[in-house]
Short mmCIF file of C-alpha atoms in Angstrom, two decimals:
data_model
loop_
_atom_site.label_atom_id
_atom_site.label_comp_id
_atom_site.label_asym_id
_atom_site.label_seq_id
_atom_site.Cartn_x
_atom_site.Cartn_y
_atom_site.Cartn_z
CA GLY A 1 8.73 19.09 -2.62
CA ALA A 2 9.58 16.90 -0.26
CA GLY A 3 7.57 13.46 0.22
CA VAL A 4 6.86 11.00 3.11
CA SER A 5 9.79 10.51 5.23
CA GLN A 6 9.94 7.69 7.84
CA SER A 7 13.28 7.23 10.10
CA PRO A 8 14.96 5.29 11.09
CA ARG A 9 15.54 3.80 7.34
CA TYR A 10 16.97 0.38 8.96
CA LYS A 11 16.41 -0.80 12.66
CA VAL A 12 18.35 -4.01 14.00
CA THR A 13 17.17 -4.57 17.43
CA LYS A 14 17.46 -7.75 19.79
CA ARG A 15 14.12 -10.02 20.74
CA GLY A 16 12.49 -7.99 23.64
CA GLN A 17 13.37 -4.47 23.07
CA ASP A 18 11.03 -1.45 22.35
CA VAL A 19 11.25 0.32 19.05
CA ALA A 20 9.75 3.67 17.83
CA LEU A 21 8.99 4.23 14.27
CA ARG A 22 8.36 7.54 12.89
CA CYS A 23 6.59 9.35 10.02
CA ASP A 24 6.53 12.52 8.67
CA PRO A 25 3.91 12.96 6.12
CA ILE A 26 3.62 15.42 3.16
CA SER A 27 2.92 18.99 4.99
CA GLY A 28 -0.66 19.55 4.99
CA HIS A 29 -1.96 16.40 4.36
CA VAL A 30 -4.79 15.14 6.84
CA SER A 31 -4.92 11.57 6.40
CA LEU A 32 -1.83 8.97 7.43
CA TYR A 33 -1.47 5.86 7.43
CA TRP A 34 0.34 2.60 8.71
CA TYR A 35 1.10 -0.69 6.37
CA ARG A 36 3.48 -3.86 6.88
CA GLN A 37 5.18 -5.30 3.76
CA ALA A 38 6.69 -8.91 4.32
CA LEU A 39 9.24 -9.89 1.04
CA GLY A 40 7.02 -10.55 -1.67
CA GLN A 41 3.56 -9.40 -0.60
CA GLY A 42 1.37 -6.51 -0.81
CA PRO A 43 1.62 -3.85 1.83
CA GLU A 44 -0.89 -4.90 4.92
CA PHE A 45 -2.69 -2.14 6.34
CA LEU A 46 -2.03 -1.30 10.08
CA THR A 47 -4.19 1.32 11.24
CA TYR A 48 -5.04 5.36 9.87
CA PHE A 49 -5.50 8.59 11.50
CA ASN A 50 -7.53 11.46 10.15
CA TYR A 51 -5.49 14.41 11.95
CA GLU A 52 -4.81 13.64 15.54
CA ALA A 53 -7.57 11.17 15.29
CA GLN A 54 -6.81 7.17 15.17
CA GLN A 55 -9.99 6.34 12.76
CA ASP A 56 -8.82 2.56 12.30
CA LYS A 57 -6.37 0.28 14.44
CA SER A 58 -8.11 -3.05 13.09
CA GLY A 59 -4.72 -4.51 11.35
CA LEU A 60 -2.83 -3.67 14.71
CA PRO A 61 -1.52 -7.28 14.90
CA ASN A 62 -1.97 -7.28 18.90
CA ASP A 63 -1.41 -5.09 22.13
CA ARG A 64 2.32 -4.86 21.18
CA PHE A 65 1.58 -2.62 18.45
CA SER A 66 0.72 0.96 18.96
CA ALA A 67 0.57 4.25 17.12
CA GLU A 68 -0.14 7.76 17.93
CA ARG A 69 -0.21 11.25 15.92
CA PRO A 70 -0.39 13.66 18.86
CA GLU A 71 -0.39 17.02 16.65
CA GLY A 72 -1.93 15.46 13.41
CA SER A 73 1.63 15.67 11.95
CA ILE A 74 4.05 13.74 12.63
CA SER A 75 3.48 9.95 13.59
CA THR A 76 5.14 7.18 15.84
CA LEU A 77 4.51 3.56 15.72
CA THR A 78 5.58 1.86 18.69
CA ILE A 79 6.48 -1.88 18.89
CA GLN A 80 6.97 -3.25 22.65
CA ARG A 81 8.73 -6.31 23.19
CA THR A 82 9.56 -7.03 19.46
CA GLU A 83 9.61 -10.49 18.38
CA GLN A 84 11.42 -12.09 15.55
CA ARG A 85 8.39 -12.47 13.55
CA ASP A 86 8.02 -8.32 13.85
CA SER A 87 10.47 -8.28 11.02
CA ALA A 88 9.34 -6.56 7.96
CA MET A 89 9.20 -3.71 6.34
CA TYR A 90 7.02 -0.65 7.54
CA ARG A 91 5.36 1.70 5.57
CA CYS A 92 4.06 4.66 5.97
CA ALA A 93 1.36 6.65 3.43
CA SER A 94 -0.40 10.26 3.60
CA SER A 95 -3.39 11.64 1.73
CA LEU A 96 -4.83 15.07 1.48
CA LYS A 97 -7.87 14.49 2.84
CA GLY A 98 -9.83 11.48 3.04
CA ALA A 99 -9.80 7.57 2.03
CA ARG A 100 -10.18 7.91 -1.26
CA GLU A 101 -7.35 10.52 -2.27
CA THR A 102 -4.28 9.52 -3.54
CA GLN A 103 -2.02 7.69 -0.63
CA TYR A 104 2.24 8.92 -0.90
CA PHE A 105 4.16 6.19 0.37
CA GLY A 106 7.26 6.92 2.03
CA PRO A 107 10.41 4.65 1.66
CA GLY A 108 9.83 2.27 4.77
CA THR A 109 11.54 1.47 7.76
CA ARG A 110 13.39 -2.07 7.44
CA LEU A 111 12.96 -3.67 10.88
CA LEU A 112 15.29 -6.69 11.56
CA VAL A 113 14.54 -8.64 15.34
CA LEU A 114 17.08 -10.98 15.72
CA GLY B 1 -13.01 -8.75 6.25
CA GLU B 2 -12.19 -7.86 2.83
CA ASN B 3 -10.05 -10.33 0.53
CA VAL B 4 -7.94 -9.61 -2.53
CA GLU B 5 -6.89 -12.01 -5.02
CA GLN B 6 -4.38 -10.98 -7.91
CA HIS B 7 -3.26 -13.09 -10.79
CA PRO B 8 -1.04 -13.49 -12.56
CA SER B 9 1.54 -13.56 -9.86
CA THR B 10 4.02 -13.12 -12.67
CA LEU B 11 3.84 -11.91 -16.42
CA SER B 12 6.53 -11.52 -18.93
CA VAL B 13 5.66 -9.52 -22.17
CA GLN B 14 7.32 -8.08 -25.33
CA GLU B 15 7.72 -4.62 -25.74
CA GLY B 16 4.83 -3.41 -27.48
CA ASP B 17 2.51 -6.07 -25.98
CA SER B 18 -0.43 -5.84 -23.96
CA ALA B 19 -0.40 -6.57 -20.72
CA VAL B 20 -3.36 -7.44 -18.35
CA ILE B 21 -3.68 -8.34 -14.88
CA LYS B 22 -6.66 -9.21 -12.73
CA CYS B 23 -8.08 -8.68 -9.41
CA THR B 24 -11.14 -10.00 -7.29
CA TYR B 25 -12.25 -8.70 -4.23
CA SER B 26 -14.58 -10.36 -1.53
CA ASP B 27 -16.63 -6.92 0.36
CA SER B 28 -19.07 -5.55 -2.01
CA ALA B 29 -18.88 -2.31 0.45
CA SER B 30 -15.63 -1.42 -0.89
CA ASN B 31 -15.60 1.65 -2.67
CA TYR B 32 -12.46 2.71 -4.11
CA PHE B 33 -9.83 0.41 -6.16
CA PRO B 34 -6.50 1.85 -6.64
CA TRP B 35 -3.00 0.24 -8.52
CA TYR B 36 0.41 1.06 -7.36
CA LYS B 37 3.84 0.14 -9.34
CA GLN B 38 6.48 -0.88 -6.85
CA GLU B 39 9.86 -0.67 -8.31
CA LEU B 40 12.78 -2.10 -6.23
CA GLY B 41 14.13 -0.55 -3.15
CA LYS B 42 10.71 1.98 -3.08
CA GLY B 43 7.41 2.56 -1.95
CA PRO B 44 4.32 1.70 -4.15
CA GLN B 45 3.14 4.81 -6.28
CA LEU B 46 -0.41 4.83 -7.38
CA ILE B 47 -0.84 4.62 -11.25
CA ILE B 48 -4.30 4.74 -11.79
CA ASP B 49 -7.27 4.68 -9.84
CA ILE B 50 -11.50 4.11 -10.16
CA ARG B 51 -13.87 4.66 -7.88
CA SER B 52 -17.34 2.38 -7.44
CA ASN B 53 -19.58 4.28 -9.42
CA VAL B 54 -17.27 4.26 -12.77
CA GLY B 55 -16.97 1.02 -14.77
CA GLU B 56 -13.73 2.07 -16.50
CA LYS B 57 -10.93 4.66 -16.53
CA LYS B 58 -7.82 5.52 -18.84
CA ASP B 59 -5.01 7.43 -18.76
CA GLN B 60 -2.88 7.19 -21.81
CA ARG B 61 -1.22 3.96 -22.12
CA ILE B 62 -2.95 2.37 -18.74
CA ALA B 63 -6.74 1.91 -18.21
CA VAL B 64 -8.84 0.22 -15.60
CA THR B 65 -12.44 -1.63 -15.44
CA LEU B 66 -14.19 -2.48 -12.41
CA ASN B 67 -17.13 -5.05 -12.60
CA LYS B 68 -19.18 -4.26 -9.44
CA THR B 69 -21.45 -7.02 -9.66
CA ALA B 70 -18.82 -10.02 -10.34
CA LYS B 71 -16.42 -7.97 -7.92
CA HIS B 72 -13.25 -7.90 -10.01
CA PHE B 73 -11.20 -5.26 -11.80
CA SER B 74 -8.41 -5.30 -14.15
CA LEU B 75 -5.49 -3.37 -15.05
CA HIS B 76 -4.57 -2.79 -18.93
CA ILE B 77 -1.63 -1.25 -20.08
CA THR B 78 -0.89 -1.28 -23.86
CA GLU B 79 2.00 -0.58 -26.09
CA THR B 80 4.48 -1.93 -23.04
CA GLN B 81 7.74 -0.67 -22.36
CA PRO B 82 10.69 -2.09 -20.75
CA GLU B 83 10.75 1.13 -18.06
CA ASP B 84 6.51 -0.49 -17.34
CA SER B 85 8.94 -3.46 -15.68
CA ALA B 86 8.21 -3.26 -11.94
CA VAL B 87 5.67 -5.27 -9.29
CA TYR B 88 2.09 -4.52 -9.51
CA PHE B 89 -0.20 -4.00 -6.68
CA CYS B 90 -4.07 -3.65 -6.84
CA ALA B 91 -6.10 -2.79 -3.56
CA ALA B 92 -9.60 -2.54 -2.40
CA SER B 93 -10.47 -0.05 -0.13
CA LEU B 94 -13.12 1.08 2.03
CA ALA B 95 -13.32 4.11 4.88
CA GLY B 96 -9.29 4.57 4.70
CA LYS B 97 -8.55 0.71 5.14
CA SER B 98 -7.16 -0.89 2.21
CA THR B 99 -6.24 -4.38 0.96
CA PHE B 100 -3.70 -5.44 -1.15
CA GLY B 101 -3.29 -7.94 -3.32
CA ASP B 102 0.07 -9.89 -3.31
CA GLY B 103 0.99 -8.17 -6.65
CA THR B 104 2.16 -8.97 -10.08
CA THR B 105 5.82 -9.04 -11.48
CA LEU B 106 6.05 -7.60 -14.95
CA THR B 107 8.85 -7.99 -16.95
CA VAL B 108 8.79 -6.14 -20.39
CA LYS B 109 11.67 -7.67 -22.35
CA PRO B 110 13.16 -5.42 -24.87
#
């Protein structure tokens, strides 16, 4: 069956622009997670949702970052006024239900801020 | 917050040998410890996990041990094969929030 999908796969933007990254979880998965992964490092937690409710956003670096999942399915991670330090791989994962279930990762969106 | 340290950062073994990767964590409340394998250009994929009420878990050639008192857990891969070559990440999780180690690059030489 279809796994987690993310779009776009690559995004190049200029400093100061806003970007929206989309995640489409596995159908029926209740929990959705956003991570940021720098080259040579492990994923860094950003935020997660159960259904449409944002359960924990403590990993969002600052108030330029926000995420939503309005209908409990597709999620969007938005970065406003992008900066060069925002350049990274942004990964989404979903799990059937709850924090201790297997998380299935998507292919990621590579963001480059010039 | 949680801090996870992973060692070694690189590991090279001969095909058929065993490989061991170790992680320590700082938050004693963490209760779920997954291990992921990440191949080049792909997202992490869960290979095994262990919950805090279990000390050891095995799945074919892969095993994980957890020492809650010492706050460390380890991944053991036996009879390694070239296709085991990848980056491996440990993580410590609590209430949906996972903290990952920095990864171990495993190379299995044929």
